[in-house]
Amino acid sequence: MIHVFFVCLGNICRSPLAEGIFRDLVAEKKLYDKISCDSAGTSNYHIGHSPDPRTVRNALQNMIKLNHKAQQFAYKHFHSSDYIIVMDKSNLDNIEILRDQQGLENVKIMLMRAFDREGENQDVPDPYFGGEDGFQEVFEILNRSCRNLLHYLIKEHQLET
Ligand code: 4NP
């Protein structure tokens, strides 16, 4: 099983949406017995909370059902994840600090938009303090990036689809 772990700050906007989009793409390709995914936030702000209502609304408008409760990233996730996919450079800094504290040089941490040709390696913008439009922009970025991430994994692990 290849385990993909999405990370943002609060785990109520970007990373649960990435998880929902990616899970549906994996199901579409019937790869659910090969690839699994989960998500967490670097902060403890929203532990146990459902995704932000604006995220839930946006996901439903895009035919995605979210079923997640926010959790904070913990050391154990380094061991249960093959790919840690972070939404922005501040998430990257925070996770790299935790990784270095654990002496785990080999864990793969990648930016979500390393997989987005329209804005390679840019941050997935944080929509929390903005309006509803920001959530659709985030959806479109994540949708493109998740599709390319899945293609990358299929190729990298020679998965049959
Ligand atoms: P997320 O968005 O990292 O995409 O879940 C945020 C959610 C909550 C906060 C910031 C960003 N907050 O400051 O509470």
Tab-separated table of N, CA, C and O in Angstrom, residues 67-118:
chain	number	residue	atom	x	y	z
A	67	ASN	N	-15.327	13.497	4.495
A	67	ASN	CA	-15.635	12.795	5.735
A	67	ASN	C	-14.340	12.763	6.541
A	67	ASN	O	-13.576	11.805	6.465
A	68	HIS	N	-14.063	13.840	7.251
A	68	HIS	CA	-12.772	13.949	7.926
A	68	HIS	C	-12.933	14.759	9.197
A	68	HIS	O	-13.756	15.660	9.262
A	69	LYS	N	-12.157	14.419	10.197
A	69	LYS	CA	-12.069	15.254	11.406
A	69	LYS	C	-10.618	15.705	11.520
A	69	LYS	O	-9.690	14.893	11.370
A	70	ALA	N	-10.439	16.994	11.789
A	70	ALA	CA	-9.083	17.552	11.788
A	70	ALA	C	-8.203	16.888	12.840
A	70	ALA	O	-8.645	16.597	13.959
A	71	GLN	N	-6.958	16.652	12.467
A	71	GLN	CA	-5.962	16.126	13.402
A	71	GLN	C	-4.671	16.919	13.202
A	71	GLN	O	-4.462	17.541	12.156
A	72	GLN	N	-3.845	16.897	14.231
A	72	GLN	CA	-2.557	17.593	14.138
A	72	GLN	C	-1.488	16.605	13.683
A	72	GLN	O	-1.465	15.447	14.122
A	73	PHE	N	-0.597	17.089	12.820
A	73	PHE	CA	0.506	16.246	12.361
A	73	PHE	C	1.348	15.810	13.562
A	73	PHE	O	1.651	16.606	14.441
A	74	ALA	N	1.708	14.536	13.584
A	74	ALA	CA	2.512	13.996	14.698
A	74	ALA	C	3.639	13.144	14.116
A	74	ALA	O	3.570	12.709	12.965
A	75	TYR	N	4.660	12.892	14.926
A	75	TYR	CA	5.815	12.112	14.457
A	75	TYR	C	5.403	10.777	13.838
A	75	TYR	O	6.006	10.320	12.879
A	76	LYS	N	4.364	10.156	14.423
A	76	LYS	CA	3.953	8.833	13.921
A	76	LYS	C	3.602	8.884	12.428
A	76	LYS	O	3.743	7.886	11.715
A	77	HIS	N	3.157	10.054	11.953
A	77	HIS	CA	2.765	10.145	10.541
A	77	HIS	C	3.958	10.013	9.595
A	77	HIS	O	3.781	9.650	8.444
A	78	PHE	N	5.158	10.315	10.072
A	78	PHE	CA	6.342	10.089	9.234
A	78	PHE	C	6.473	8.605	8.914
A	78	PHE	O	6.891	8.218	7.830
A	79	HIS	N	6.103	7.780	9.888
A	79	HIS	CA	6.315	6.336	9.726
A	79	HIS	C	5.185	5.673	8.956
A	79	HIS	O	5.383	4.626	8.357
A	80	SER	N	3.998	6.304	8.967
A	80	SER	CA	2.865	5.678	8.279
A	80	SER	C	2.679	6.256	6.870
A	80	SER	O	1.763	5.855	6.162
A	81	SER	N	3.550	7.194	6.449
A	81	SER	CA	3.359	7.857	5.147
A	81	SER	C	4.522	7.591	4.203
A	81	SER	O	5.675	7.643	4.620
A	82	ASP	N	4.201	7.332	2.941
A	82	ASP	CA	5.252	7.220	1.914
A	82	ASP	C	5.514	8.572	1.267
A	82	ASP	O	6.635	8.861	0.862
A	83	TYR	N	4.453	9.363	1.125
A	83	TYR	CA	4.585	10.696	0.522
A	83	TYR	C	3.848	11.686	1.412
A	83	TYR	O	2.653	11.526	1.656
A	84	ILE	N	4.570	12.691	1.886
A	84	ILE	CA	3.934	13.780	2.629
A	84	ILE	C	3.844	14.950	1.663
A	84	ILE	O	4.863	15.431	1.153
A	85	ILE	N	2.611	15.364	1.384
A	85	ILE	CA	2.378	16.406	0.381
A	85	ILE	C	1.867	17.648	1.108
A	85	ILE	O	0.759	17.630	1.679
A	86	VAL	N	2.674	18.712	1.087
A	86	VAL	CA	2.334	19.916	1.852
A	86	VAL	C	1.791	21.009	0.918
A	86	VAL	O	2.136	21.061	-0.260
A	87	MET	N	0.941	21.868	1.493
A	87	MET	CA	0.233	22.853	0.672
A	87	MET	C	1.051	24.106	0.407
A	87	MET	O	0.857	24.758	-0.617
A	88	ASP	N	1.944	24.471	1.345
A	88	ASP	CA	2.723	25.695	1.100
A	88	ASP	C	4.096	25.608	1.766
A	88	ASP	O	4.405	24.628	2.465
A	89	LYS	N	4.883	26.633	1.524
A	89	LYS	CA	6.286	26.585	1.978
A	89	LYS	C	6.399	26.690	3.496
A	89	LYS	O	7.345	26.174	4.079
A	90	SER	N	5.414	27.323	4.114
A	90	SER	CA	5.467	27.384	5.574
A	90	SER	C	5.166	25.989	6.155
A	90	SER	O	5.798	25.565	7.131
A	91	ASN	N	4.230	25.246	5.549
A	91	ASN	CA	4.014	23.854	5.974
A	91	ASN	C	5.295	23.046	5.784
A	91	ASN	O	5.665	22.237	6.635
A	92	LEU	N	5.971	23.309	4.643
A	92	LEU	CA	7.203	22.570	4.332
A	92	LEU	C	8.260	22.818	5.414
A	92	LEU	O	8.869	21.875	5.930
A	93	ASP	N	8.445	24.092	5.762
A	93	ASP	CA	9.425	24.437	6.805
A	93	ASP	C	9.092	23.705	8.109
A	93	ASP	O	9.961	23.126	8.750
A	94	ASN	N	7.804	23.754	8.492
A	94	ASN	CA	7.406	23.154	9.770
A	94	ASN	C	7.619	21.644	9.784
A	94	ASN	O	8.097	21.085	10.770
A	95	ILE	N	7.273	20.998	8.685
A	95	ILE	CA	7.405	19.527	8.641
A	95	ILE	C	8.881	19.144	8.552
A	95	ILE	O	9.304	18.144	9.144
A	96	GLU	N	9.670	19.957	7.846
A	96	GLU	CA	11.112	19.657	7.759
A	96	GLU	C	11.789	19.780	9.123
A	96	GLU	O	12.693	19.002	9.447
A	97	ILE	N	11.344	20.739	9.916
A	97	ILE	CA	11.901	20.873	11.276
A	97	ILE	C	11.610	19.601	12.084
A	97	ILE	O	12.491	19.031	12.728
A	98	LEU	N	10.346	19.142	12.001
A	98	LEU	CA	9.968	17.920	12.742
A	98	LEU	C	10.757	16.714	12.237
A	98	LEU	O	11.220	15.885	13.011
A	99	ARG	N	10.925	16.646	10.914
A	99	ARG	CA	11.678	15.532	10.319
A	99	ARG	C	13.130	15.542	10.817
A	99	ARG	O	13.678	14.501	11.192
A	100	ASP	N	13.734	16.727	10.828
A	100	ASP	CA	15.132	16.828	11.255
A	100	ASP	C	15.284	16.492	12.740
A	100	ASP	O	16.268	15.881	13.142
A	101	GLN	N	14.273	16.878	13.527
A	101	GLN	CA	14.312	16.527	14.958
A	101	GLN	C	14.333	15.012	15.136
A	101	GLN	O	14.880	14.495	16.105
A	102	GLN	N	13.720	14.309	14.191
A	102	GLN	CA	13.631	12.848	14.278
A	102	GLN	C	14.775	12.152	13.538
A	102	GLN	O	14.870	10.928	13.551
A	103	GLY	N	15.614	12.947	12.849
A	103	GLY	CA	16.723	12.364	12.092
A	103	GLY	C	16.264	11.470	10.956
A	103	GLY	O	16.880	10.450	10.666
A	104	LEU	N	15.152	11.857	10.314
A	104	LEU	CA	14.596	11.019	9.240
A	104	LEU	C	14.862	11.665	7.879
A	104	LEU	O	13.964	12.243	7.284
A	105	GLU	N	16.098	11.563	7.383
A	105	GLU	CA	16.438	12.273	6.139
A	105	GLU	C	15.687	11.734	4.924
A	105	GLU	O	15.518	12.432	3.932
A	106	ASN	N	15.247	10.475	4.992
A	106	ASN	CA	14.742	9.841	3.775
A	106	ASN	C	13.250	9.996	3.520
A	106	ASN	O	12.760	9.554	2.494
A	107	VAL	N	12.533	10.610	4.448
A	107	VAL	CA	11.091	10.774	4.238
A	107	VAL	C	10.862	11.743	3.088
A	107	VAL	O	11.505	12.796	3.015
A	108	LYS	N	9.951	11.365	2.182
A	108	LYS	CA	9.667	12.247	1.032
A	108	LYS	C	8.632	13.290	1.417
A	108	LYS	O	7.499	12.962	1.746
A	109	ILE	N	9.039	14.550	1.346
A	109	ILE	CA	8.105	15.656	1.580
A	109	ILE	C	8.075	16.477	0.295
A	109	ILE	O	9.133	16.905	-0.196
A	110	MET	N	6.899	16.664	-0.266
A	110	MET	CA	6.804	17.380	-1.542
A	110	MET	C	5.728	18.456	-1.468
A	110	MET	O	4.739	18.305	-0.749
A	111	LEU	N	5.946	19.518	-2.243
A	111	LEU	CA	4.918	20.557	-2.355
A	111	LEU	C	3.798	20.064	-3.273
A	111	LEU	O	4.074	19.477	-4.330
A	112	MET	N	2.553	20.325	-2.867
A	112	MET	CA	1.409	19.935	-3.708
A	112	MET	C	1.566	20.458	-5.129
A	112	MET	O	1.304	19.758	-6.107
A	113	ARG	N	2.048	21.725	-5.242
A	113	ARG	CA	2.126	22.309	-6.581
A	113	ARG	C	3.420	21.975	-7.322
A	113	ARG	O	3.661	22.514	-8.404
A	114	ALA	N	4.189	21.044	-6.780
A	114	ALA	CA	5.239	20.441	-7.611
A	114	ALA	C	4.551	19.682	-8.747
A	114	ALA	O	5.161	19.381	-9.770
A	115	PHE	N	3.240	19.379	-8.551
A	115	PHE	CA	2.477	18.613	-9.537
A	115	PHE	C	1.530	19.493	-10.343
A	115	PHE	O	0.635	18.979	-11.002
A	116	ASP	N	1.688	20.802	-10.252
A	116	ASP	CA	0.807	21.718	-10.997
A	116	ASP	C	1.614	22.488	-12.032
A	116	ASP	O	2.414	23.363	-11.675
A	117	ARG	N	1.373	22.171	-13.296
A	117	ARG	CA	2.138	22.860	-14.356
A	117	ARG	C	1.758	24.336	-14.458
A	117	ARG	O	2.510	25.141	-14.979
A	118	GLU	N	0.556	24.683	-13.972
A	118	GLU	CA	0.133	26.096	-13.991
A	118	GLU	C	0.485	26.729	-12.637
A	118	GLU	O	-0.386	27.003	-11.832
